[in-house]
XYZ file of C-alpha atoms in Angstrom:
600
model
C -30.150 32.249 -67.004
C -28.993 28.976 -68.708
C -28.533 28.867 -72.707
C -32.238 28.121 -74.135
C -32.498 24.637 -75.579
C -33.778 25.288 -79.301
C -36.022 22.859 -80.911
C -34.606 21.650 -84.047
C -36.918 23.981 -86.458
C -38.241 27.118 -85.740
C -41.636 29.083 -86.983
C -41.116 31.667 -89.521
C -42.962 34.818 -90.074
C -43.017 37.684 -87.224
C -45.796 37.895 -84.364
C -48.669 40.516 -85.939
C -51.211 40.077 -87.893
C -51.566 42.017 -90.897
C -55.403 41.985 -91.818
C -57.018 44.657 -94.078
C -59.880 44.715 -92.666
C -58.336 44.901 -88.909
C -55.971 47.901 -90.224
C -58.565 50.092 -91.714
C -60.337 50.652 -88.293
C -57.011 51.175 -86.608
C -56.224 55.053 -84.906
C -53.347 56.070 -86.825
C -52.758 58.777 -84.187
C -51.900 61.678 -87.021
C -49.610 59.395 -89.006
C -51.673 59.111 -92.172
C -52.280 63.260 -92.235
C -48.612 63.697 -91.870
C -47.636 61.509 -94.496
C -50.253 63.000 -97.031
C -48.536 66.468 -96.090
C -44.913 65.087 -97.000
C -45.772 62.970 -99.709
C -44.748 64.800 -103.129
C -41.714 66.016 -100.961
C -38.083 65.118 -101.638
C -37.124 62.764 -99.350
C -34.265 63.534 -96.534
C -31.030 62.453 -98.317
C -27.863 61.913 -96.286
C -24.724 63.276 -97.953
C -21.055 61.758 -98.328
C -19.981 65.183 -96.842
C -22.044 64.968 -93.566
C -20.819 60.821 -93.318
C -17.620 62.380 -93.579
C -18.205 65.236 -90.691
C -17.669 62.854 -87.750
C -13.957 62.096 -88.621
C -13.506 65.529 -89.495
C -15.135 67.653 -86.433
C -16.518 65.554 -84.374
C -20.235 65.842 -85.775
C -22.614 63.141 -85.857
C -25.844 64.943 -85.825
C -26.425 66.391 -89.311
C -26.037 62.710 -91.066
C -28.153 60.869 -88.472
C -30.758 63.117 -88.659
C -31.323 62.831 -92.386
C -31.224 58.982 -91.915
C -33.740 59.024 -88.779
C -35.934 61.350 -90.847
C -35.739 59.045 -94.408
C -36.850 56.351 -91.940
C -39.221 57.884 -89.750
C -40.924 58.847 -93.269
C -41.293 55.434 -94.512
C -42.680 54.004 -91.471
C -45.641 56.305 -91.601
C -45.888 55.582 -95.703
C -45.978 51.801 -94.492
C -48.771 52.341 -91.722
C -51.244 55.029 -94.363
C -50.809 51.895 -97.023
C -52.266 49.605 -94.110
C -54.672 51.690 -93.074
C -56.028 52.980 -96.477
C -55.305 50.318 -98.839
C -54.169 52.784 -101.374
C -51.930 51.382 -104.207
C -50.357 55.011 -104.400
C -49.443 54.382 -100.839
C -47.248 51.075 -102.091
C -44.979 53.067 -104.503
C -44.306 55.282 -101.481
C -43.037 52.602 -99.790
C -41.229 50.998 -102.551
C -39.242 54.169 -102.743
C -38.263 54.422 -99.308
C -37.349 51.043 -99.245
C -35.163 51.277 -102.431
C -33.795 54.335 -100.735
C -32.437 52.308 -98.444
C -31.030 49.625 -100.269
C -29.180 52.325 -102.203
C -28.078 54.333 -99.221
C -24.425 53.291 -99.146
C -23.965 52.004 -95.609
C -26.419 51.839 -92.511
C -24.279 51.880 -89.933
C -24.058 55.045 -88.362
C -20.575 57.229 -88.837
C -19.557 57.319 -85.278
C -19.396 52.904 -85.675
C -18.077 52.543 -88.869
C -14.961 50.684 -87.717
C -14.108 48.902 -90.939
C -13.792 52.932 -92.381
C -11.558 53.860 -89.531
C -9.190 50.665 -90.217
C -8.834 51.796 -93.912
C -8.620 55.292 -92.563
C -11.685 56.829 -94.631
C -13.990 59.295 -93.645
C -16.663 57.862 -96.001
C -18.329 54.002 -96.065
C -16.771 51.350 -97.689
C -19.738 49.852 -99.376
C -17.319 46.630 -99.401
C -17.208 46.052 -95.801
C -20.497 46.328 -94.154
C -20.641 46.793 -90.386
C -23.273 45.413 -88.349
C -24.094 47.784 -85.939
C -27.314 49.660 -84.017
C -27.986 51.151 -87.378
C -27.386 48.048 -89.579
C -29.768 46.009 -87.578
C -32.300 49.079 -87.662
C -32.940 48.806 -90.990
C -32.269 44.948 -91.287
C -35.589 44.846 -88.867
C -37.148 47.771 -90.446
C -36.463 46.151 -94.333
C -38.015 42.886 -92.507
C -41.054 44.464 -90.824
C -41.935 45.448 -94.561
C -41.945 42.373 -96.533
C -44.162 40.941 -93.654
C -46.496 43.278 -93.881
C -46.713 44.263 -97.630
C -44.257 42.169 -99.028
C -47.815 40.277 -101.352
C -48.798 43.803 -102.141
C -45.255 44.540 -103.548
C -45.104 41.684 -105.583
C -48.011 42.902 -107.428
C -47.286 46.568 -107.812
C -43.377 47.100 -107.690
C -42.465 43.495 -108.813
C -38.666 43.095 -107.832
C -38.348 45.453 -104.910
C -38.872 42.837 -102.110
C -36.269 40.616 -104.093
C -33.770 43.383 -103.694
C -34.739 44.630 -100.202
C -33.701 40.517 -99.164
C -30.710 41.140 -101.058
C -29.581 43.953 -98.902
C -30.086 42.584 -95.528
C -28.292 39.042 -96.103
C -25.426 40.805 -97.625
C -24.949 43.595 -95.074
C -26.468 41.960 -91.943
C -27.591 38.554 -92.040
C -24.154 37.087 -93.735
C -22.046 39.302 -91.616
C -23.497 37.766 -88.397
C -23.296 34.241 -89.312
C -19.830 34.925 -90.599
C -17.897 36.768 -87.598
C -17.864 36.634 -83.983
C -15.553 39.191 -83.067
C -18.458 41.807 -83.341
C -17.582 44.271 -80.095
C -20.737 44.333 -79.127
C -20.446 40.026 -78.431
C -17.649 40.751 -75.744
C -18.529 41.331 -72.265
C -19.028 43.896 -70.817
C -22.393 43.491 -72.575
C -24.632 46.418 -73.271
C -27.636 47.385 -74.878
C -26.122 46.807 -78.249
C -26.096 43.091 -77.250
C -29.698 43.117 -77.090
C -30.836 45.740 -79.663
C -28.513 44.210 -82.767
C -29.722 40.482 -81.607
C -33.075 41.695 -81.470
C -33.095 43.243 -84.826
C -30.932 39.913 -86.947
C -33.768 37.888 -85.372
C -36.819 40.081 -86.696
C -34.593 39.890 -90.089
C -33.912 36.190 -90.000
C -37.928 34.911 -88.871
C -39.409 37.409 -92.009
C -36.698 36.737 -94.398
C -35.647 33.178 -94.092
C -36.540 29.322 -94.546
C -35.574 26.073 -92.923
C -32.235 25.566 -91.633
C -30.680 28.885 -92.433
C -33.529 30.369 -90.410
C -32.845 27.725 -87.688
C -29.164 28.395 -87.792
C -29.499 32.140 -87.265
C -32.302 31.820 -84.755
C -30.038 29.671 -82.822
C -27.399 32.222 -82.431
C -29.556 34.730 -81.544
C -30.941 33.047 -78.420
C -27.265 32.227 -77.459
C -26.947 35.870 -77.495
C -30.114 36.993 -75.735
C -29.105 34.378 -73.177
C -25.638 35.783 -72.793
C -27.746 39.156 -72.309
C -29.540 38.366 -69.910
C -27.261 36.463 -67.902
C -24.991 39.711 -68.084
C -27.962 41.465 -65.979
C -28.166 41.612 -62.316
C -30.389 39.694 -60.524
C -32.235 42.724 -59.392
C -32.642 43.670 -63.316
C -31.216 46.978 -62.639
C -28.929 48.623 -65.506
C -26.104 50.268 -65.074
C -26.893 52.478 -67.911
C -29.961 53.762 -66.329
C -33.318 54.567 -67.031
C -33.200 55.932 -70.353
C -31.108 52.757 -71.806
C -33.309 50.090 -70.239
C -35.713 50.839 -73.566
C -32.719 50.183 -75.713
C -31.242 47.396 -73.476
C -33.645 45.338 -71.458
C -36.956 46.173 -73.292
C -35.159 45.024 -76.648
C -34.554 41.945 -74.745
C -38.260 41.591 -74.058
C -39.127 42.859 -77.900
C -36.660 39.637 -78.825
C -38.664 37.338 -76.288
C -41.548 38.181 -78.003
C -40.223 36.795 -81.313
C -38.215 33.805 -79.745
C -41.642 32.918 -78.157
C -43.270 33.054 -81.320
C -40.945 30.690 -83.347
C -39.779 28.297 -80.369
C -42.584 27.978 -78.268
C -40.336 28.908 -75.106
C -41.861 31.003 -72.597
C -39.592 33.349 -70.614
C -42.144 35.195 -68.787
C -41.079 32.851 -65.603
C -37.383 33.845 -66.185
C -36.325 35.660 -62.227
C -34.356 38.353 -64.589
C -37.193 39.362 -66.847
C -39.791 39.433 -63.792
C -37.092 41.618 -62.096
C -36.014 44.087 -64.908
C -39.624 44.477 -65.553
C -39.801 46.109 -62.330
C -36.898 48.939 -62.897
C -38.517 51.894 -65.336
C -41.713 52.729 -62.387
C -38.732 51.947 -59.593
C -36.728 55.116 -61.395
C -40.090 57.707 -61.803
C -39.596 61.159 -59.644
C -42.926 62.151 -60.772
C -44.644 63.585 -64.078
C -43.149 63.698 -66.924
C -39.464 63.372 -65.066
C -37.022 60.284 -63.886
C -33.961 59.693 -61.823
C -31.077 59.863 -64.808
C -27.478 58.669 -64.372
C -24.832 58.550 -66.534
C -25.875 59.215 -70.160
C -29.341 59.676 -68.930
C -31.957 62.693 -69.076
C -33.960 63.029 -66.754
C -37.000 63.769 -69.282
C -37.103 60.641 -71.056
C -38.131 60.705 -74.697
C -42.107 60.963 -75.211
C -42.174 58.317 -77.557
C -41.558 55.201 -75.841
C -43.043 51.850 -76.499
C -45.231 51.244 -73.315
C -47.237 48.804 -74.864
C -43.740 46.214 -74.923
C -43.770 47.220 -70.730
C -47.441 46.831 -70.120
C -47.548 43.177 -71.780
C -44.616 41.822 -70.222
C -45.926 42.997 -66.413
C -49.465 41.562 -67.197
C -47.300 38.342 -68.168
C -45.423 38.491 -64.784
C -47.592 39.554 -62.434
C -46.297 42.976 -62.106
C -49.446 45.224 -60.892
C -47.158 48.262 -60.161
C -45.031 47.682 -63.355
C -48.534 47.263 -65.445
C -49.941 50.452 -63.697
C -46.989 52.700 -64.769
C -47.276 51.490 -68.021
C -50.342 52.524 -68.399
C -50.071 55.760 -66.699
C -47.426 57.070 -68.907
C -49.487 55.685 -72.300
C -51.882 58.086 -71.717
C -49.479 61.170 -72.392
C -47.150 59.292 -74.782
C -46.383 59.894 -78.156
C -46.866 57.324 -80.654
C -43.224 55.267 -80.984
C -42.255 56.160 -84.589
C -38.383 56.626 -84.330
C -37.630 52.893 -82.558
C -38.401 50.955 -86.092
C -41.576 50.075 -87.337
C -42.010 46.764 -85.340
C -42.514 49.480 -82.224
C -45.137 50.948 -84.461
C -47.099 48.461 -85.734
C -47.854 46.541 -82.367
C -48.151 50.243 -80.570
C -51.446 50.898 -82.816
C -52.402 46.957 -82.992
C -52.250 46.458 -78.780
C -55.242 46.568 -77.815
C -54.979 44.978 -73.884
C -54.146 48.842 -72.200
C -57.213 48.958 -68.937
C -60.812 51.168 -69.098
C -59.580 53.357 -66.132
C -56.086 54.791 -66.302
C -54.816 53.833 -62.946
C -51.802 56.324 -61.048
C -48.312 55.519 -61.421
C -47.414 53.297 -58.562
C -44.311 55.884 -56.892
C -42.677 53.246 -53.969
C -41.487 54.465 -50.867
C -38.118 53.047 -50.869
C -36.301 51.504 -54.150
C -33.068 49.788 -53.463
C -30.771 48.232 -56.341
C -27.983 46.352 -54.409
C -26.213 45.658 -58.020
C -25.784 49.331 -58.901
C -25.856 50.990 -55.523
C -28.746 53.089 -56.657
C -31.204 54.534 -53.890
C -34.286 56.275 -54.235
C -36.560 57.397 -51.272
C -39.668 59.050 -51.125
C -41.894 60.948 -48.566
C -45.021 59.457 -49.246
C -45.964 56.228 -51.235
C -47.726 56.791 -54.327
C -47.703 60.487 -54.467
C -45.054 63.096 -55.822
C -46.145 65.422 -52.974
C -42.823 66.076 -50.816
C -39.558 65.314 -51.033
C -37.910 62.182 -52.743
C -33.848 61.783 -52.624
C -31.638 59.764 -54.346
C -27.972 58.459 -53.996
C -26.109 56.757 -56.327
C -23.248 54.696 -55.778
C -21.149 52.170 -57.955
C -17.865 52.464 -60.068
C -16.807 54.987 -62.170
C -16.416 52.228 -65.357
C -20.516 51.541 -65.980
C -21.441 51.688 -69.313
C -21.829 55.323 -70.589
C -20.293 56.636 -66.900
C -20.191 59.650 -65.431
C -17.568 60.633 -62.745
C -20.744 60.398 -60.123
C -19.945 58.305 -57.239
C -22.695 59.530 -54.060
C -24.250 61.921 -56.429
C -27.133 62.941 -54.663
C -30.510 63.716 -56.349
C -33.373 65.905 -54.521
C -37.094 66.208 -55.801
C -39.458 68.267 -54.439
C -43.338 67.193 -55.882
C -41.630 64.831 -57.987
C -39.518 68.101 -59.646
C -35.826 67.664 -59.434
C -34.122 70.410 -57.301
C -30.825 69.459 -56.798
C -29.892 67.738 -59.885
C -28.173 65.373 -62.719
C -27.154 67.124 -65.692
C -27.155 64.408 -67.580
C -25.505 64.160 -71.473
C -24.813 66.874 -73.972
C -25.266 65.876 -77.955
C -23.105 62.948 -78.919
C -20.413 63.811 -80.541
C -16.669 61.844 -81.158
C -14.925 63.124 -78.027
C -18.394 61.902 -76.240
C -16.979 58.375 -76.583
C -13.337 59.006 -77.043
C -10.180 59.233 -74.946
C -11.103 62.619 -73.652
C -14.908 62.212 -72.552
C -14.090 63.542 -69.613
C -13.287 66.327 -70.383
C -16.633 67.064 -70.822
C -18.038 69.210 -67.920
C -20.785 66.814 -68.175
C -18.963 63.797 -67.098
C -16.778 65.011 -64.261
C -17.370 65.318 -60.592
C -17.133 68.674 -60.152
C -20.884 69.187 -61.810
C -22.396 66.697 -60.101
C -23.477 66.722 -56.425
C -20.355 65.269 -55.031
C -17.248 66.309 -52.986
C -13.842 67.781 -54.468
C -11.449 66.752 -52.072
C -8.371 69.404 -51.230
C -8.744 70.008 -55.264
C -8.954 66.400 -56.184
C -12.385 65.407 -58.228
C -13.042 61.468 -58.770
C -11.896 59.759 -61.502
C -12.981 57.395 -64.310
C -12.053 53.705 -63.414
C -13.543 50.545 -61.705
C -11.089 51.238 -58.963
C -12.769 54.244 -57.966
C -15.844 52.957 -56.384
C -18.331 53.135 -53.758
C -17.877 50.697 -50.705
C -20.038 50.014 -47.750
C -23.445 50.590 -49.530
C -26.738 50.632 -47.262
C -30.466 51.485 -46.780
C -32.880 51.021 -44.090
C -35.526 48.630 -44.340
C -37.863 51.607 -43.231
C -36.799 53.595 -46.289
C -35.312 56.632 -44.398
C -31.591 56.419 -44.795
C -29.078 55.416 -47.144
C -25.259 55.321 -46.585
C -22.012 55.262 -48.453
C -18.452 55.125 -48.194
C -16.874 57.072 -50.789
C -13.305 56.977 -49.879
C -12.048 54.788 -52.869
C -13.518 57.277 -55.392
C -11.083 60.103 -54.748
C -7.383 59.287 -56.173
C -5.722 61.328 -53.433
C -3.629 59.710 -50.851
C -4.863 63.025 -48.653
C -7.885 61.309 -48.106
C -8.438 58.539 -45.604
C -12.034 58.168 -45.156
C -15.201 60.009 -46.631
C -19.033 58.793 -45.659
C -21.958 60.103 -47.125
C -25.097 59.780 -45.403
C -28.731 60.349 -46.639
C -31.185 60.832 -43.958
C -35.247 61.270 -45.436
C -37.267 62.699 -42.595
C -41.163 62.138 -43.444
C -42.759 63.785 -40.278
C -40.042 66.863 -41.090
C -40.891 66.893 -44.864
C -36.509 67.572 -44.787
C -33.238 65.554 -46.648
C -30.424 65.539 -44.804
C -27.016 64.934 -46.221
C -24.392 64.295 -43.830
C -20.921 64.048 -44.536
C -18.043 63.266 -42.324
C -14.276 62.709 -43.555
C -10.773 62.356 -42.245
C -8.123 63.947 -44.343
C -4.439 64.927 -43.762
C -4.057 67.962 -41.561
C -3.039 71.004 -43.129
C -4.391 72.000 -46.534
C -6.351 74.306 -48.379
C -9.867 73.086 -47.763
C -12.705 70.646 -49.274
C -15.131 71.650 -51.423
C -18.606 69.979 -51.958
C -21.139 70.689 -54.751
C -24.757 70.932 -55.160
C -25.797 71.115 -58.808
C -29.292 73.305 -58.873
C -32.552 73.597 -61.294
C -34.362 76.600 -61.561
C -33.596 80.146 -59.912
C -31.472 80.192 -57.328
C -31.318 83.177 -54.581
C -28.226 83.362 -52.205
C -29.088 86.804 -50.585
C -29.375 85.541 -47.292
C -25.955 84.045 -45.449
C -26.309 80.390 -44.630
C -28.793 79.579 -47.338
C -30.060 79.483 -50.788
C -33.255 79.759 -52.285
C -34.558 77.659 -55.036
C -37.510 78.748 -56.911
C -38.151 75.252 -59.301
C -39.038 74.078 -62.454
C -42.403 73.347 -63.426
C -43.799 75.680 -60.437
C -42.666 73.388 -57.850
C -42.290 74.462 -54.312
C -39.597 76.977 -53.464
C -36.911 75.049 -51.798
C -34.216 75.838 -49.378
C -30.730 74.407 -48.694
C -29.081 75.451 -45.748
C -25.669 74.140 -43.967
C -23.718 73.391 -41.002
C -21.379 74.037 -39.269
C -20.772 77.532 -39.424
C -18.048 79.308 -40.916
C -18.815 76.868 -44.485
C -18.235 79.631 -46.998
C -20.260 79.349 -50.042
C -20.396 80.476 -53.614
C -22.254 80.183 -57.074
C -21.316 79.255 -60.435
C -24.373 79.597 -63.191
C -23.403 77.061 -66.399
C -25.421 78.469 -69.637
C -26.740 75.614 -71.050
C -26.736 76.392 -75.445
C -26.881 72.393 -76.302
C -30.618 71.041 -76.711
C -29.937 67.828 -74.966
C -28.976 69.954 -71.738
C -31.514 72.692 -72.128
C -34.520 71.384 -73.135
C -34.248 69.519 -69.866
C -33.445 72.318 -67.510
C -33.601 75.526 -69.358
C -30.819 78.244 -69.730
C -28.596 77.507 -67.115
C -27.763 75.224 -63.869
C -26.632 76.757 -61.166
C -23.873 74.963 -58.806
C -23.769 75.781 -55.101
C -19.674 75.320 -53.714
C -19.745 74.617 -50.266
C -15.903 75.437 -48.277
C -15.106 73.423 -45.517
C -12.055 74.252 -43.523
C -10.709 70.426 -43.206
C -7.184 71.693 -41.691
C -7.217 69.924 -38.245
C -7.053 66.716 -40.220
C -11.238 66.067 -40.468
C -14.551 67.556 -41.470
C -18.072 67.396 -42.068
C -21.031 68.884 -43.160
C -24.497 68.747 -42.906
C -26.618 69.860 -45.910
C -30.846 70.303 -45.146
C -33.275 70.549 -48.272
C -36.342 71.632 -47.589
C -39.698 72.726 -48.829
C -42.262 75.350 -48.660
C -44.971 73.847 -46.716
C-alpha cells in the first residue's frame, strides 16, 4: 500500500457522537448496575512492590491486573455518567482519571526499557515509555475529554487541563520526539498498529492546527508502513487471537484517519483481504484454529461491531455474517479501551435475523502456510483438519512447523496448546524452554531425538493444497537441525465420503539409529486399552474419536501434562494427553500413516 497523501489540515475531534438524549436510551448491557455496586469502593491500586515483581520473579500478572481493573472501572463510571446524566457520576470519573495521571508510569513492567537501562525495578517517572500501555491510556485519557470533557469543566474545573498534561508529556511528546521506538522497526507487529492507533485517538481529541496535523501525519506513515508489512492475503502470522490487536487496530485507526482526512481505505486489496481472516480461522462454536501465542477460545469480549462495519464496507457477506454470528454470544468489549466501548453500545447497523457463521470448505493462506479443511461447508458437523506450516521466527512463535490440528463438530481433538500466563522468560532468551513452545507438545515429529528449533532457517518448504479442498502437503525437512535427516513430507489427506483425516508421513533418514518418534497432542479423555488405537472421548460432548496407525509394529505410549495455569486450563481442562508414536526408521526410511476418525 503506498504512503497516504495527507491534506494539509486535518479534522479534529474523534468519530461518535456524544448526545444526551441519544445516550440515555442506550442498553448499557449491566455496566451501569456494576458500577453502582463498586462505587463507594476503593479503587484497585497498583503497588511499587508488584511493578517491581517482574524484574524480580518473573511476574507480570499481579500489577497488570490492578491497572486493567482501575481502568476497566472507569470506563463503566464514564458510560453510567452518559447514560444517566448524573453529576455524582462526573466526580467518579474525575477520580479515575486523576488516578491515572498520578499513577507513576503506564507502561506496563514487562516494557519498561528506559527502567531496565538504569537497571531499576521500579518506573522512572523521568523517562516515559511509549508502549501498548502508554497509548492505552493516552486513547483512554482522550476518549474522555471527548465525551465529557464540557461536563468536567463545569464540575471538576482543572481535571481535563491536567489529564492533557499527562498525555503530551508521556505520549504525545515522546512520539514526535524519537523514532527509534522498537515497535517502528520491521519486523512490524501488532504494536505497530495498536500504539499508532492509540497517539492518533490522543492527537484528533487533544490537539489543534498544525501540531494536530504534524502528529496525524506520522501516524498514517505508520499505519501505511503497517499495512504494507501485511501479506497480500491479510493473513497474520500471529494468528487469530492477535489479528484484534493487530489488523483490527488498523481498521479502528482507519476509522479515525477517515474521519479527519477524508481518505477512504475501504478499497485498499489488504484491508478487503485481512477482513476476510477471523471467519477463515473458526473450527466451530465458541472455538478457533490458534497458533503460536494463540488460544484456541478466544476472549468473549471482542469488538465485532469494528469487523461487521468494515465487511459491510467491503463487500464481505461471509466476513459480515460471522460478525454477526459471534455478537450474539459476545460480551460487551470493556477491557480494549473505552473507544471499543462506546461505539460497541452506539452501533446500531448489526441485521434483524442473526445469520450462521459462514464455515468454508477449504481456507488456504499461501503467506503463512496455514491450511484449514473442512467436511462440509457451513456446518461444524464432521471433521475439519488443519496444517500449519511457515518458519519457526513469526512473531510470538512456537516450535510448530506441520503441526496438525483435528476437529471433530467443530471441537478440537487433536490439538494446539497454545500459551501459558506471560511471564519474563515468556519473551526472554529461554522461551523455549517452555513446554509450550517446543515441538515435542505439538503434533509434530521428533526425529532420532532431535525436536525443531526456533529460527527462520527452520522452515517449511514445498507448501500445497488442492483446489478441491482435500489435501494439503508439506515438506518439513528444513525444520529439523539434524544432518540425520534427509527428507521428511507430511501429507494431509480430508476424505468427505469417509468422514476420515489421514496424515501420511514418509521420510528418509540415515540407516541405523534408535528410532523416530511422532506426537499427537490430545483433548479430552483418552483410552489406549485396545493395541493399535486410542480412544478419544471430547470436549464439549463431541463425538468419540479414534486414531489408529500404520504400519504395524509402531509402538505407542502416553504422556498426560496437568495443566495448573488458567491460560492452559480454562481452555482444555486438567490435563492434555500426548500420544508418542515409535517408528523403527533403521533401514535408512519410514513412514506412517495416522487415521482420525469419528463416531458416526
Amino acid at each position: 500500500m503506498p504512503t497516504t497523501v495527507l491534506p494539509g489540515t486535518t479534522r479534529g475531534g474523534l468519530p461518535l457522537r456524544v448526545d444526551r438524549v441519544a445516550w440515555a436510551a442506550v442498553d448499557d448491557r449491566g455496566l451501569v448496575a456494576r458500577a453502582q455496586a463498586e462505587r463507594g469502593t476503593p479503587w484497585p491500586q497498583p503497588l511499587a512492590s508488584q511493578y517491581a515483581r517482574f524484574r524480580r520473579d518473573g511476574d507480570r500478572v499481579e500489577y497488570e491486573d490492578r491497572v486493567f481493573g482501575r481502568e476497566d472501572r472507569l470506563t463503566r463510571a464514564v458510560v453510567t455518567a452518559l447514560v444517566t446524566d448524573e453529576q455524582a457520576w462526573l466526580d467518579e470519573v474525575a477520580d479515575g482519571v486523576t488516578l491515572l495521571c498520578e499513577q507513576s508510569s503506564w507502561c506496563w513492567p514487562a516494557h519498561d526499557d528506559a527502567a531496565r537501562a538504569l537497571g531499576a525495578v521500579v518506573p522512572v517517572v523521568t523517562e516515559p515509555v511509549l508502549d501498548l500501555g502508554a497509548g492505552e491510556v493516552a486513547a483512554r485519557l482522550a476518549w474522555i475529554d471527548h465525551a465529557l470533557g464540557d461536563r468536567l469543566d463545569v464540575r471538576v474545573p482543572g481535571v481535563r487541563r491536567r489529564l492533557r498534561h499527562e498525555v503530551r508529556a508521556r505520549v504525545l511528546d515522546p512520539f514526535v520526539a524519537r523514532d527509534d521506538w522498537g515497535w517502528l522497526a520491521p519486523p512490524l507487529s501488532n504494536w505497530t498498529a495498536w500504539i499508532h492507533a492509540n497517539v492518533l485517538t490522543a492527537a484528533l481529541a487533544l490537539l489543534d492546527g498544525s501540531e494536530r496535523d504534524a502528529v496525524v501525519a506520522r501516524a498514517a506513515d505508520g499505519l501505511a508502513a503497517y499495512l504494507e508489512s501485511l501479506p497480500a492475503d491479510g493473513a497474520i502470522d500471529e494468528g487469530y487471537s492477535y489479528w484484534w490487536q493487530g489488523a483490527c487496530r488498523a481498521l479502528e485507526a482507519l476509522d479515525l484517519l477517515e474521519h479527519a482526512t477524508g481518505i477512504d481505505a475501504a478499497a485498499l486489496p489488504v484491508v478487503r483481504a485481512t477482513v476476510g481472516y477471523p471467519h477463515a480461522m473458526h473450527l466451530g462454536g465458541r472455538w478457533y484454529l490458534a497458533v503460536g501465542d494463540g488460544t484456541a477460545t478466544p476472549p468473549t469480549d471482542l469488538p465485532w461491531h469494528v469487523l461487521h462495519a468494515w465487511a459491510l464496507r467491503t463487500g464481505s457477506t461471509a466476513a459480515a455474517e460471522h460478525a454477526a454470528a459471534e455478537h450474539v454470544r459476545a460480551d460487551l468489549p470493556v477491557r480494549g479501551g473505552i473507544g471499543r466501548t462506546l461505539h460497541a453500545l452506539a452501533y446500531d447497523a448489526w441485521p434483524a435475523q442473526t445469520p450462521s457463521a459462514p464455515l468454508p470448505a477449504r481456507t488456504w493462506f499461501p503467506s503463512t502456510q496455514v491450511a484449514l479443511l473442512r467436511q462440509t461447508a457451513g456446518s461444524t458437523r464432521g471433521l475439519a483438519v488443519a496444517l500449519k506450516g511457515g518458519h519457526n521466527a513469526e512473531s510470538h512463535n512456537h516450535n510448530d512447523l506441520g503441526s496438525v490440528v483435528v476437529a471433530v463438530d467443530g471441537v478440537p481433538v487433536v490439538v494446539d496448546p497454545g500459551r501459558p500466563t506471560y511471564t519474563a522468560q515468556t519473551f526472554g532468551p529461554d522461551r523455549y524452554a517452555l513446554w509450550t513452545m517446543q515441538s515435542s507438545w505439538h503434533s509434530v515429529p521428533e526425529v532420532r531425538g532431535t525436536p525443531q528449533r526456533d529460527g527462520a532457517q527452520h522452515r517449511a518448504t514445498d507448501a500445497h493444497v488442492s483446489a478441491d479442498g482435500t489435501r494439503a502437503r508439506l515438506d518439513l525437512t528444513a525444520a529439523y537441525p539434524t544432518e540425520e535427516l534427509s527428507r521428511w513430507t507430511r501429507t494431509v489427506t480430508l476424505d468427505r465420503v469417509a468422514s476420515a483425516v489421514r496424515v501420511e508421513d514418509d521420510w528418509d533418514v540415515t540407516p541405523g539409529g534408535s528410532g523416530t518418534v511422532v506426537h499427537w497432542v490430545l483433548a479430552g479423555e483418552v483410552d489406549a486399552s485396545e493395541p493399535g488405537r486410542v480412544v478419544v472421548h471430547p470436549l464439549d460432548g463431541a463425538r468419540r474419536t479414534r486414531l489408529t496407525w500404520d504400519p504395524a509394529g509402531v509402538t505407542s505410549s502416553l504422556t498426560v501434562r496437568t495443566l495448573d495455569d488458567p491460560m492452559l486450563s480454562d481452555v482444555w481442562g486438567d490435563h492434555l494427553t500426548r500420544l508418542e508414536l515409535r517408528v523403527d526408521d533403521a533401514a535408512g526410511n519410514g513412514s506412517l500413516t495416522v487415521t482420525v476418525e469419528a463416531d458416526r
